[in-house]
mmCIF file of N, CA and C in Angstrom:
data_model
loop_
_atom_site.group_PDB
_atom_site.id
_atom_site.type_symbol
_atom_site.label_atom_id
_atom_site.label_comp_id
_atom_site.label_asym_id
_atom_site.label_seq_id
_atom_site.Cartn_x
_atom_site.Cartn_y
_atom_site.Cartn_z
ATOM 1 N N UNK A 1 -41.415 -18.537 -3.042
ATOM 2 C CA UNK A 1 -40.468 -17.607 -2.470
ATOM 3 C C UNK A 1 -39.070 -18.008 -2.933
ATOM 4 N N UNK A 2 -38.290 -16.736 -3.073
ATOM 5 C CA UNK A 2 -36.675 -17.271 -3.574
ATOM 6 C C UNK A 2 -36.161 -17.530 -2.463
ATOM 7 N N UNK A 3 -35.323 -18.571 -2.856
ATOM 8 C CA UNK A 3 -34.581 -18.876 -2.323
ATOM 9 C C UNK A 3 -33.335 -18.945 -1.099
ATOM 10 N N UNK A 4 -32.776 -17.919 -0.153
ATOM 11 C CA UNK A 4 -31.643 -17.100 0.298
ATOM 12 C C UNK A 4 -30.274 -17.525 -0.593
ATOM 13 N N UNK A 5 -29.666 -16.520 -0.558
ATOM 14 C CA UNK A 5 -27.995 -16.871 -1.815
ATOM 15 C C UNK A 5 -27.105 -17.508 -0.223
ATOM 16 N N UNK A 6 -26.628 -19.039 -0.785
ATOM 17 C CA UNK A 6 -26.260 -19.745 0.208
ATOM 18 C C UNK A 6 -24.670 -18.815 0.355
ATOM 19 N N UNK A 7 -24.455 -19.207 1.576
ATOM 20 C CA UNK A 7 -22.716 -18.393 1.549
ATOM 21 C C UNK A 7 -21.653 -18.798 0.759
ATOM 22 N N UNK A 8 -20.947 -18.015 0.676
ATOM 23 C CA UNK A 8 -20.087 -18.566 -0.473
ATOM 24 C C UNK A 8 -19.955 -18.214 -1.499
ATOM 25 N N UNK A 9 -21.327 -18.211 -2.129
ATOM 26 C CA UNK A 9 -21.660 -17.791 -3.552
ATOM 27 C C UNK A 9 -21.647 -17.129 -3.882
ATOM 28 N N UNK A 10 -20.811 -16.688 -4.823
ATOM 29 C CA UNK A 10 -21.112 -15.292 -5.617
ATOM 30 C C UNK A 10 -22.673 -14.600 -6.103
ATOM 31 N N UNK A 11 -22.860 -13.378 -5.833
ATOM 32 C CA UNK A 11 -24.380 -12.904 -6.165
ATOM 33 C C UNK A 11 -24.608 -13.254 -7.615
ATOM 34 N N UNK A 12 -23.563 -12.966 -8.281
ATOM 35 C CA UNK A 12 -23.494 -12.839 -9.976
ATOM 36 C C UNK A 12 -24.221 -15.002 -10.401
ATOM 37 N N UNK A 13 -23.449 -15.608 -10.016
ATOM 38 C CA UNK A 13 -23.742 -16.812 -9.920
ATOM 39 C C UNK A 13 -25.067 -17.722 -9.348
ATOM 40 N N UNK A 14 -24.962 -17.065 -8.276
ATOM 41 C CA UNK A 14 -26.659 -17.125 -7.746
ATOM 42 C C UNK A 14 -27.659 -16.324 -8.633
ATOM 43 N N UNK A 15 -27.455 -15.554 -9.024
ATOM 44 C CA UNK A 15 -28.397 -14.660 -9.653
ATOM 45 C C UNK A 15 -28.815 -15.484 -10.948
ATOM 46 N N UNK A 16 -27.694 -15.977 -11.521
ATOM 47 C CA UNK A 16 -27.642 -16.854 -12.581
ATOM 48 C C UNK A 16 -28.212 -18.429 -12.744
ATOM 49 N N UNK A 17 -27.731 -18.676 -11.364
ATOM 50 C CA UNK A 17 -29.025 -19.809 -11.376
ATOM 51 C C UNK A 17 -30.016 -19.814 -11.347
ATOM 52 N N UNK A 18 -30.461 -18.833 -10.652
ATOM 53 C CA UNK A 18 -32.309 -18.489 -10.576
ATOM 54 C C UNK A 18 -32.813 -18.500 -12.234
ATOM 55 N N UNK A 19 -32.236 -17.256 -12.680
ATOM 56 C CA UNK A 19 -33.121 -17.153 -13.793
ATOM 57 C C UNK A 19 -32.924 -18.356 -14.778
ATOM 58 N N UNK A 20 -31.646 -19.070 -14.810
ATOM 59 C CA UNK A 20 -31.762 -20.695 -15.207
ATOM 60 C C UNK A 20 -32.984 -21.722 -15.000
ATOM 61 N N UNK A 21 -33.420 -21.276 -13.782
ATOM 62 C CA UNK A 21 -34.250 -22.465 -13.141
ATOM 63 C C UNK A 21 -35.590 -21.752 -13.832
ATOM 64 N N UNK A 22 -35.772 -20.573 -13.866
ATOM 65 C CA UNK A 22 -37.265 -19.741 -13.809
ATOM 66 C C UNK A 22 -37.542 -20.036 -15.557
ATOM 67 N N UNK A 23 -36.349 -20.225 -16.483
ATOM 68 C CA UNK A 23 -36.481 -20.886 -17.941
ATOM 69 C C UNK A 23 -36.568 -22.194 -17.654
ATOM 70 N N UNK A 24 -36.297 -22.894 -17.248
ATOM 71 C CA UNK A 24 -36.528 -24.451 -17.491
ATOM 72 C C UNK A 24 -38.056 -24.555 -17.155
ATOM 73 N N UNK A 25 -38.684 -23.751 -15.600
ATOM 74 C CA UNK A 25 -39.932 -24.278 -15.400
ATOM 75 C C UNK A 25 -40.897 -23.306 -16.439
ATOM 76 N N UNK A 26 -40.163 -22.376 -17.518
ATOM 77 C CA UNK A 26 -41.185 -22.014 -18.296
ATOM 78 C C UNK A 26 -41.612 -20.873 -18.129
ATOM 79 N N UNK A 27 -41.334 -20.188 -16.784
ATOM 80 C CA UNK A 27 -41.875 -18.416 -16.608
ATOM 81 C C UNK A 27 -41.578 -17.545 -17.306
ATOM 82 N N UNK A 28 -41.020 -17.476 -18.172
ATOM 83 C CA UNK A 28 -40.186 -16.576 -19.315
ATOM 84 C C UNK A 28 -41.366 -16.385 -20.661
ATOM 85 N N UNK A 29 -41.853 -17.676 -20.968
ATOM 86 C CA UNK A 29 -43.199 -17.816 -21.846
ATOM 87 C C UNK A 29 -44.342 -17.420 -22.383
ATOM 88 N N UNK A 30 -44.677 -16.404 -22.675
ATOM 89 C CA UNK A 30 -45.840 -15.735 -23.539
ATOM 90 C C UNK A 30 -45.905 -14.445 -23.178
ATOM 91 N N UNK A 31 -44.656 -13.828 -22.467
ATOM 92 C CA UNK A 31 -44.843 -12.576 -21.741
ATOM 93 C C UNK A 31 -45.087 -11.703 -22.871
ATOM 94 N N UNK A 32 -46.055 -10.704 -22.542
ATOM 95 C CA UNK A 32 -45.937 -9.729 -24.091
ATOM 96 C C UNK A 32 -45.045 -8.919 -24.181
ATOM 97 N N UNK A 33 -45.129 -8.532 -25.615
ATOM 98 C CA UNK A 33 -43.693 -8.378 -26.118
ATOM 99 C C UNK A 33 -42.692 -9.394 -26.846
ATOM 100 N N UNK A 34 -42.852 -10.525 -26.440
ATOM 101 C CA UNK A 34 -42.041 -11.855 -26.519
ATOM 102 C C UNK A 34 -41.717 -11.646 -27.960
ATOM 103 N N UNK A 35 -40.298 -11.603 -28.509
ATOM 104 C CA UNK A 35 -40.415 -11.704 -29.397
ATOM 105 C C UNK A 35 -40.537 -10.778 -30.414
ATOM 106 N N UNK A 36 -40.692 -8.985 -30.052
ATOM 107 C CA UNK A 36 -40.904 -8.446 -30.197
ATOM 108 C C UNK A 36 -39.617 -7.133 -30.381
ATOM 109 N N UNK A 37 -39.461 -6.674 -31.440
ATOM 110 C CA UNK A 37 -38.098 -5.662 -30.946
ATOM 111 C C UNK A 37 -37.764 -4.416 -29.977
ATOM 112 N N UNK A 38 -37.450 -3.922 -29.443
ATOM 113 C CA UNK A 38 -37.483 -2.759 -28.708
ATOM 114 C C UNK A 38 -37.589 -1.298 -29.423
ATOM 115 N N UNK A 39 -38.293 -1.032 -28.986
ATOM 116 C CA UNK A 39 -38.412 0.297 -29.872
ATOM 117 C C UNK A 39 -37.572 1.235 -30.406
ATOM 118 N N UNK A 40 -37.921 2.060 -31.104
ATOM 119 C CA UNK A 40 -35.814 2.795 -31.750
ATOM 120 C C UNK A 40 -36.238 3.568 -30.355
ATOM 121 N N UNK A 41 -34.680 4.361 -30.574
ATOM 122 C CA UNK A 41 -34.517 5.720 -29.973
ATOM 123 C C UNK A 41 -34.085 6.515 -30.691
ATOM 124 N N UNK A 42 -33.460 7.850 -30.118
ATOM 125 C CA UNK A 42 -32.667 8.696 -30.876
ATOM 126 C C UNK A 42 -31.105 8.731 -30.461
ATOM 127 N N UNK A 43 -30.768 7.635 -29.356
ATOM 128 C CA UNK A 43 -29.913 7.536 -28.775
ATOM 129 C C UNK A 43 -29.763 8.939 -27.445
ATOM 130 N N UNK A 44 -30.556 9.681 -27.122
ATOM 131 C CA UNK A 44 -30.077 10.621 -26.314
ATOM 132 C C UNK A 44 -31.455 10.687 -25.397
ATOM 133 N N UNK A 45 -32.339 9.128 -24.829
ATOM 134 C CA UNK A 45 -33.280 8.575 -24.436
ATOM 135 C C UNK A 45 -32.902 8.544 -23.284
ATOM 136 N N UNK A 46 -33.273 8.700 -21.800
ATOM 137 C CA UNK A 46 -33.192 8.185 -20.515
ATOM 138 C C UNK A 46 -33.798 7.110 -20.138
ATOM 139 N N UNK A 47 -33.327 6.262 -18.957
ATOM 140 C CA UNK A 47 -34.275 5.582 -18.395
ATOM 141 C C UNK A 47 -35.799 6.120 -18.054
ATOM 142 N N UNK A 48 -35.723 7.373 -17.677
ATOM 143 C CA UNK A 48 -36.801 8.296 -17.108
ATOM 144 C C UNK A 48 -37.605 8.285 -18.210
ATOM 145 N N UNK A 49 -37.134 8.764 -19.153
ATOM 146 C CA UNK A 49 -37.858 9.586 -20.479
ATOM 147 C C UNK A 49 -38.477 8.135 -20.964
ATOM 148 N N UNK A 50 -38.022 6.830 -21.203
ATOM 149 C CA UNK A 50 -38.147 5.310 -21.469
ATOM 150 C C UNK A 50 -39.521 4.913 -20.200
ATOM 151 N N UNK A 51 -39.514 5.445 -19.086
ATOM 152 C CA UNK A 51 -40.543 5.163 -18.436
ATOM 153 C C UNK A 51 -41.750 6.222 -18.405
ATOM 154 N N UNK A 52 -41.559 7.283 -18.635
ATOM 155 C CA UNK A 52 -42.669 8.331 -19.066
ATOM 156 C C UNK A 52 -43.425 7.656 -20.111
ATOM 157 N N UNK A 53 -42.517 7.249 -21.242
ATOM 158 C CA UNK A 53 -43.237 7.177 -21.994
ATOM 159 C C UNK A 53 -43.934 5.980 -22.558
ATOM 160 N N UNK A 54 -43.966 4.951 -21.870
ATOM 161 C CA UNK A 54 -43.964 3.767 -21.105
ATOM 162 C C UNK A 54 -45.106 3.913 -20.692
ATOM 163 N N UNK A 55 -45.302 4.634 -19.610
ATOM 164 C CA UNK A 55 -46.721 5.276 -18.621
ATOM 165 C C UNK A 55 -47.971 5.976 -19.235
ATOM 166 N N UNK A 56 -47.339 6.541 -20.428
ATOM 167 C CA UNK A 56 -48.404 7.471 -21.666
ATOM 168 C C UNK A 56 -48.652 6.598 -22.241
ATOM 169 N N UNK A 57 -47.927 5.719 -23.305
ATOM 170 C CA UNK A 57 -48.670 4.519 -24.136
ATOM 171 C C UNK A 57 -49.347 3.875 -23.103
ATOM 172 N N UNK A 58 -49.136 3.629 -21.847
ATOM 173 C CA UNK A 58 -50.362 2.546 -21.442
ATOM 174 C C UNK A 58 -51.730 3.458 -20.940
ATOM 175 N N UNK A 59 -51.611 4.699 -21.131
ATOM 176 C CA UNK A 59 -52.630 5.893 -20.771
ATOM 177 C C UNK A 59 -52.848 6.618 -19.480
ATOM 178 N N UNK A 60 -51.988 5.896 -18.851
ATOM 179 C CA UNK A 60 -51.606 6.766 -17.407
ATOM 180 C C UNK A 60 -51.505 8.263 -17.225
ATOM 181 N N UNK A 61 -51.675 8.579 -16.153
ATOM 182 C CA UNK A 61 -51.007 9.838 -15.762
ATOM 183 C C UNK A 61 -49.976 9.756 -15.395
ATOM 184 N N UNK A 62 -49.159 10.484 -16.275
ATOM 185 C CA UNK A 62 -47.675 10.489 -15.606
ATOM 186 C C UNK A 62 -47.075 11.877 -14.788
ATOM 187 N N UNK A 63 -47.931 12.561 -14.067
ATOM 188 C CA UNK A 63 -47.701 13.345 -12.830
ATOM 189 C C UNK A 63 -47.737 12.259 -11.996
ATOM 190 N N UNK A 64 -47.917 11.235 -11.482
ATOM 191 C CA UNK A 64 -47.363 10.065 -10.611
ATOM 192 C C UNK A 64 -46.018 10.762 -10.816
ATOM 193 N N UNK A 65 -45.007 10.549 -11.631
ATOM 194 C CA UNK A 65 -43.793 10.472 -11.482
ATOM 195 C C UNK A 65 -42.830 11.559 -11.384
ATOM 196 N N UNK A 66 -43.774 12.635 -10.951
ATOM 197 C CA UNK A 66 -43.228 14.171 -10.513
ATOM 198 C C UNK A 66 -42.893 14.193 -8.896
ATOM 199 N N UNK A 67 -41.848 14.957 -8.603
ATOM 200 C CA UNK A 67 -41.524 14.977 -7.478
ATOM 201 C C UNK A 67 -42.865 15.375 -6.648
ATOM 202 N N UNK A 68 -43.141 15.445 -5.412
ATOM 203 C CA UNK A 68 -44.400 16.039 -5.158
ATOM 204 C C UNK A 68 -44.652 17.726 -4.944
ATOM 205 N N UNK A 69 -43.573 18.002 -4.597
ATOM 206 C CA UNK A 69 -43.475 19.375 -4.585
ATOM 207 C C UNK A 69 -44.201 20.010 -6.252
ATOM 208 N N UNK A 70 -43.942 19.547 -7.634
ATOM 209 C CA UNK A 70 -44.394 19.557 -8.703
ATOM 210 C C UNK A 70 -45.930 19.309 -8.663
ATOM 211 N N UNK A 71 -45.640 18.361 -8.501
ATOM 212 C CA UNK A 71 -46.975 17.077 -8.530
ATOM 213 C C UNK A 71 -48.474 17.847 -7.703
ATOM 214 N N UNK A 72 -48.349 18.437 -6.937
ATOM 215 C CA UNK A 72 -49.063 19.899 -6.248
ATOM 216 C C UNK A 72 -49.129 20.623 -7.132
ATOM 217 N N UNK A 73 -48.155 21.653 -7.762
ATOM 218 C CA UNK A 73 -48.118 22.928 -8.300
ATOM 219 C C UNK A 73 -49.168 22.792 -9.570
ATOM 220 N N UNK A 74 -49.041 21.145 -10.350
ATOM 221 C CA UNK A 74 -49.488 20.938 -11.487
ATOM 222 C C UNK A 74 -51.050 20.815 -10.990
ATOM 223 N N UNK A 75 -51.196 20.191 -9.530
ATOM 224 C CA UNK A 75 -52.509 20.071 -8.961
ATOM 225 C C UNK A 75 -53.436 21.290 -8.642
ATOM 226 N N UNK A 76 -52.830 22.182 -8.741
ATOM 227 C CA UNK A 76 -53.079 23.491 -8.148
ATOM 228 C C UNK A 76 -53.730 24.109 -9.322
ATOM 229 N N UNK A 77 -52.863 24.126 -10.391
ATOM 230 C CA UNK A 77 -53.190 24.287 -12.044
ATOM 231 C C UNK A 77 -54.297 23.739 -12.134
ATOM 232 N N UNK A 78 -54.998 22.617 -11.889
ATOM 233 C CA UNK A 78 -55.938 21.860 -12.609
ATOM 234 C C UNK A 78 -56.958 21.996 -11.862
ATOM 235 N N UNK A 79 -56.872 22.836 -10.488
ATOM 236 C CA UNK A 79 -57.522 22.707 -9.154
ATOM 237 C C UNK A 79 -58.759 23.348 -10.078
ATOM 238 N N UNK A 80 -59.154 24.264 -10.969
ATOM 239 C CA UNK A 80 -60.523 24.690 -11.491
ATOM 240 C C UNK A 80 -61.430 23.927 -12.168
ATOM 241 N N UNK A 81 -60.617 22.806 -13.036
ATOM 242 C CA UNK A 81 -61.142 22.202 -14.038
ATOM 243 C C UNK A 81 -61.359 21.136 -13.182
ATOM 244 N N UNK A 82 -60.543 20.807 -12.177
ATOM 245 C CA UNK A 82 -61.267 19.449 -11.073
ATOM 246 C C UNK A 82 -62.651 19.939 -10.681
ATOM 247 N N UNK A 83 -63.005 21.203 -9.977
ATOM 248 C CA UNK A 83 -63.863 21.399 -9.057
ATOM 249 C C UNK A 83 -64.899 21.801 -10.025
ATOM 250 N N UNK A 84 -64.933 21.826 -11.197
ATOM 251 C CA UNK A 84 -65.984 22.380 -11.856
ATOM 252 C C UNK A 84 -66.894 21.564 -12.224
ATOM 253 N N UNK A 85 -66.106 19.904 -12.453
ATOM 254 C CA UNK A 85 -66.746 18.868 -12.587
ATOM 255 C C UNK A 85 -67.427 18.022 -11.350
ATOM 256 N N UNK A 86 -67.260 18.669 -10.079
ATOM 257 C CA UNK A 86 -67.682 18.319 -8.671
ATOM 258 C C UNK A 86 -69.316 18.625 -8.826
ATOM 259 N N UNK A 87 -70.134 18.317 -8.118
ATOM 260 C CA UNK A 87 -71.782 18.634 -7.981
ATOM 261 C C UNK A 87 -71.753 18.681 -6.476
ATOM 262 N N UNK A 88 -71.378 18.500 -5.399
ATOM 263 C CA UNK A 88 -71.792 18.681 -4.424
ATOM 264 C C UNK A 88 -70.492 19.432 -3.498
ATOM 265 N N UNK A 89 -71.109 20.620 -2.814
ATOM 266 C CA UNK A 89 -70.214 20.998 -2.038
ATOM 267 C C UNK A 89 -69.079 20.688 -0.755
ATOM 268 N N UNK A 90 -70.016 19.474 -0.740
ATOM 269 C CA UNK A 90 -68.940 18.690 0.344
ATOM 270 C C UNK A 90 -67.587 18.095 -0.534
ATOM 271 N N UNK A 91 -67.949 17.713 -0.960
ATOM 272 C CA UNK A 91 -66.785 17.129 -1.909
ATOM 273 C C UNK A 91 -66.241 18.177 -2.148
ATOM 274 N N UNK A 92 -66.655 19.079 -2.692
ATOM 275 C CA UNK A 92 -65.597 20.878 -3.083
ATOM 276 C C UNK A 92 -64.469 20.801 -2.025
ATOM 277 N N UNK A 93 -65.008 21.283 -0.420
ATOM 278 C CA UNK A 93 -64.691 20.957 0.855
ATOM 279 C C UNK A 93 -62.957 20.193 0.734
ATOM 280 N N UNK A 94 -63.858 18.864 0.779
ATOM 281 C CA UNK A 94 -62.678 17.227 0.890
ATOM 282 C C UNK A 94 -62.087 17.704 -0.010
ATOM 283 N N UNK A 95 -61.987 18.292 -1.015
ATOM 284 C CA UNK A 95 -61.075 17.769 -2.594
ATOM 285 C C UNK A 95 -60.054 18.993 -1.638
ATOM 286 N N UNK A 96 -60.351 20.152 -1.344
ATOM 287 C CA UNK A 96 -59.358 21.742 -0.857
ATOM 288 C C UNK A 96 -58.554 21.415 0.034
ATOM 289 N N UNK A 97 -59.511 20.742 1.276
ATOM 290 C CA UNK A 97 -59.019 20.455 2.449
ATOM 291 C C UNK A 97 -57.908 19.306 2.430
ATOM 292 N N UNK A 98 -57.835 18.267 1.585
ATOM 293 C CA UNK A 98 -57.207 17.462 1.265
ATOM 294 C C UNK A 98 -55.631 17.873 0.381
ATOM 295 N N UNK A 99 -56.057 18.968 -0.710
ATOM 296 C CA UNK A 99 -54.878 19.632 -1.182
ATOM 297 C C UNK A 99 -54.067 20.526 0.108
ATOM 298 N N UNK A 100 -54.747 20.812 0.977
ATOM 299 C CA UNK A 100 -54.083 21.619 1.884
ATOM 300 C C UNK A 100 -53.082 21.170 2.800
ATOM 301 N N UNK A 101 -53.821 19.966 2.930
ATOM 302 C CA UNK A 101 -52.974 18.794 3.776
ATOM 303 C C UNK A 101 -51.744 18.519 3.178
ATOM 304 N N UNK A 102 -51.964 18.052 1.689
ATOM 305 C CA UNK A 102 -50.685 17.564 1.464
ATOM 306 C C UNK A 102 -49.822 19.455 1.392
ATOM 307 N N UNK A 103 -50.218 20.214 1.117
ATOM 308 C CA UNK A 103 -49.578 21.133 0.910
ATOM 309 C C UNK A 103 -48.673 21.879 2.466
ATOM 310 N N UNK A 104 -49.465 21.385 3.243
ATOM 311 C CA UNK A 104 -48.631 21.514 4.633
ATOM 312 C C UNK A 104 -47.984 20.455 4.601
ATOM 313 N N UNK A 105 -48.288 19.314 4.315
ATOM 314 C CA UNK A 105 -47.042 18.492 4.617
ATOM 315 C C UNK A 105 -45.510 18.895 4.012
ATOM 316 N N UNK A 106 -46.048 18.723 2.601
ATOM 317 C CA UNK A 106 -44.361 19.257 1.882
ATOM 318 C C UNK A 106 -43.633 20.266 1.981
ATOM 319 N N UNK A 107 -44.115 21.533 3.075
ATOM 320 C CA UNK A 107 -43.784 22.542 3.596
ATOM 321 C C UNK A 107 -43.293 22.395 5.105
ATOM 322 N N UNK A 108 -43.763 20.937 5.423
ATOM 323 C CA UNK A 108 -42.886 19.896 6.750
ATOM 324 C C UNK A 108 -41.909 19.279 6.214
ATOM 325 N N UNK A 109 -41.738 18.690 5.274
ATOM 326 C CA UNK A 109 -40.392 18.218 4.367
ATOM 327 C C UNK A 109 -39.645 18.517 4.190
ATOM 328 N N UNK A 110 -38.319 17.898 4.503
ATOM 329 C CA UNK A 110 -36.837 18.411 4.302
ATOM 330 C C UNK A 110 -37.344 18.540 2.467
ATOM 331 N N UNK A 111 -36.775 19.764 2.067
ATOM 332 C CA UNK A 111 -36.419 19.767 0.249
ATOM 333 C C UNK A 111 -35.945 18.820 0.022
ATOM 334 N N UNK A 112 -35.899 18.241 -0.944
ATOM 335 C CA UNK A 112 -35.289 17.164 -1.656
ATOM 336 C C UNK A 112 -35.938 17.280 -2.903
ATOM 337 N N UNK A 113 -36.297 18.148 -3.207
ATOM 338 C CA UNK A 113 -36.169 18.382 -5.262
ATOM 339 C C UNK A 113 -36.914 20.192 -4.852
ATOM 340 N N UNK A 114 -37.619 20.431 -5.961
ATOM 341 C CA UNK A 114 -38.197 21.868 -5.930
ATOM 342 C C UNK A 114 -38.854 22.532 -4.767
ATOM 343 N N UNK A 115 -38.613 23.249 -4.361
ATOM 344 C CA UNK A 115 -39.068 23.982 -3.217
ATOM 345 C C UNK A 115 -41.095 23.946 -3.930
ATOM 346 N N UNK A 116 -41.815 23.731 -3.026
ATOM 347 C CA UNK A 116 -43.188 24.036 -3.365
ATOM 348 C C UNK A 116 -43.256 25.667 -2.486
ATOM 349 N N UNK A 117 -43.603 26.311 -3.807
ATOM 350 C CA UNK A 117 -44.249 28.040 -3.738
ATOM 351 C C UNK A 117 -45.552 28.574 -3.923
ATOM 352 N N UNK A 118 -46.249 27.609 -2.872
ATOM 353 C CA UNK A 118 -47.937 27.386 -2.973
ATOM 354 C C UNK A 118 -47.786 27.632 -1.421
ATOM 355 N N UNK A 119 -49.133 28.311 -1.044
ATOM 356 C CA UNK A 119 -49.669 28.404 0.386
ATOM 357 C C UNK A 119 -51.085 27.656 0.160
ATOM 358 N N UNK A 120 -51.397 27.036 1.635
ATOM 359 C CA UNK A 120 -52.410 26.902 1.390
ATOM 360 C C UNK A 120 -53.347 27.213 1.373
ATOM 361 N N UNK A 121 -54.726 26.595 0.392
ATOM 362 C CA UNK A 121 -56.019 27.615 -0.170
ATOM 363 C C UNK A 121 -56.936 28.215 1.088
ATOM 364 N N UNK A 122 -57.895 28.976 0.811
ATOM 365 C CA UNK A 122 -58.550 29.618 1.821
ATOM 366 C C UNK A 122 -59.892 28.776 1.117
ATOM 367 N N UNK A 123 -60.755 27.643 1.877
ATOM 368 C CA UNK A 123 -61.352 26.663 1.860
ATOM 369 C C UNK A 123 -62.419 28.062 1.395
ATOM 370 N N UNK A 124 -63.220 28.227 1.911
ATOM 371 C CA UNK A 124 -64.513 28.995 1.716
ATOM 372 C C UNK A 124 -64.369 30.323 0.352
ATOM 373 N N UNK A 125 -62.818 30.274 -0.013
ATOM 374 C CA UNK A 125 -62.785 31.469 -1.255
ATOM 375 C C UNK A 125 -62.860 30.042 -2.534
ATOM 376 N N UNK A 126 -62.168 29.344 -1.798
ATOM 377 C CA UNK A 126 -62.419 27.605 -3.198
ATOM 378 C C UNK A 126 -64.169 27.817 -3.037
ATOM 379 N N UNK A 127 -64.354 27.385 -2.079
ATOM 380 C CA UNK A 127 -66.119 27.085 -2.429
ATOM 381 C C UNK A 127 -66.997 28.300 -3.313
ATOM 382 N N UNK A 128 -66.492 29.709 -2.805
ATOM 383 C CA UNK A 128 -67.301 30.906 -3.232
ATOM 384 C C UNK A 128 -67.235 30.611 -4.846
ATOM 385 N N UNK A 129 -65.877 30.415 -5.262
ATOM 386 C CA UNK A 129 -65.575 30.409 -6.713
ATOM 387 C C UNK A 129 -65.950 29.230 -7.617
ATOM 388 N N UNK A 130 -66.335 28.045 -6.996
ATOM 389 C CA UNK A 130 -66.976 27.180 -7.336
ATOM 390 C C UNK A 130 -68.723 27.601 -7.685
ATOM 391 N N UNK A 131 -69.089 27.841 -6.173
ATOM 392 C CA UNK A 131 -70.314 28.663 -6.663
ATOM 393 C C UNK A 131 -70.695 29.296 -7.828
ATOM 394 N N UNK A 132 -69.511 30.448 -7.874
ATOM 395 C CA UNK A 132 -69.950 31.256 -9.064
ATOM 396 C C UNK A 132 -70.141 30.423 -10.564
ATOM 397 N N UNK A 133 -68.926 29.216 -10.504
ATOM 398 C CA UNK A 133 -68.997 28.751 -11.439
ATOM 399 C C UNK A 133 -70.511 27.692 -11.777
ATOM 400 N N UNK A 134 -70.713 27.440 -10.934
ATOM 401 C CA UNK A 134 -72.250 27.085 -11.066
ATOM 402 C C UNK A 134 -73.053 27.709 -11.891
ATOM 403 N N UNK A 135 -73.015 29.180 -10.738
ATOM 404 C CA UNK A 135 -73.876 29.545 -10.975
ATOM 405 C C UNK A 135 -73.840 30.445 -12.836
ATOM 406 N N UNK A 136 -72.480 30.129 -13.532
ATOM 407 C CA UNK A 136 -72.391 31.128 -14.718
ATOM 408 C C UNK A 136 -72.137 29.824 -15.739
ATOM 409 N N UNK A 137 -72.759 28.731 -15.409
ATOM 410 C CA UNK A 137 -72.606 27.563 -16.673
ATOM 411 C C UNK A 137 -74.014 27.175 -16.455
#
């Protein structure tokens, strides 16, 4: 555990000793990358855009890093190609009922990025259409 910054001390100075101490005992040492240059840019790169793409080279999904109001809408989009790969209807169920939830929640949420312009699904018209898809593959 670190340390507390004793009084007195400047943060800048404390801050500076730590990572002093964290090189002497060696933690700095084989991290990957080490040694390694930083990648170009085009100079007109964000931190954001630097962590997207960050999240894609390591193969992530990077809808993690959509507001959620988004992060739904894009869920909503994919809501066919999720349920098509489902086999049992309960799960159909959980996967709707679960989007619905969060979809009432963020419609309990003060805004704080995109308004979400989704209602939520009618559980048994998800299942009917699942069905069909069954039943036409």
């Amino acid at each position: 555990m670190t340390e507390r910054k004793p009084t007195g001390v400047s943060f800048e100075s404390w801050v500076d000793r730590q990572v002093s101490a964290a090189e002497a005992r060696g933690e700095f040492e084989g991290l990957p990358g080490a040694g390694k240059p930083l990648p170009k840019t085009d100079g007109n790169d964000t931190a954001l855009a630097w962590v997207v793409n960050k999240v894609r080279s390591e193969g992530h999904d990077v809808s993690a890093l959509l507001p959620p109001s988004l992060a739904i809408a894009k869920e909503l989009d994919d809501l066919p190609d999720t349920l098509a790969r489902v086999r049992r209807e309960a799960r159909v169920r959980e996967i709707v009922e679960d989007l619905n939830e969060r979809i009432r929640a963020e419609h309990r949420r003060p805004a704080g990025g995109p308004v979400l312009r989704a209602r939520p699904l009618d559980v048994e018209e998800a299942v009917a259409s699942w069905r069909e898809g069954l039943s036409g593959s």
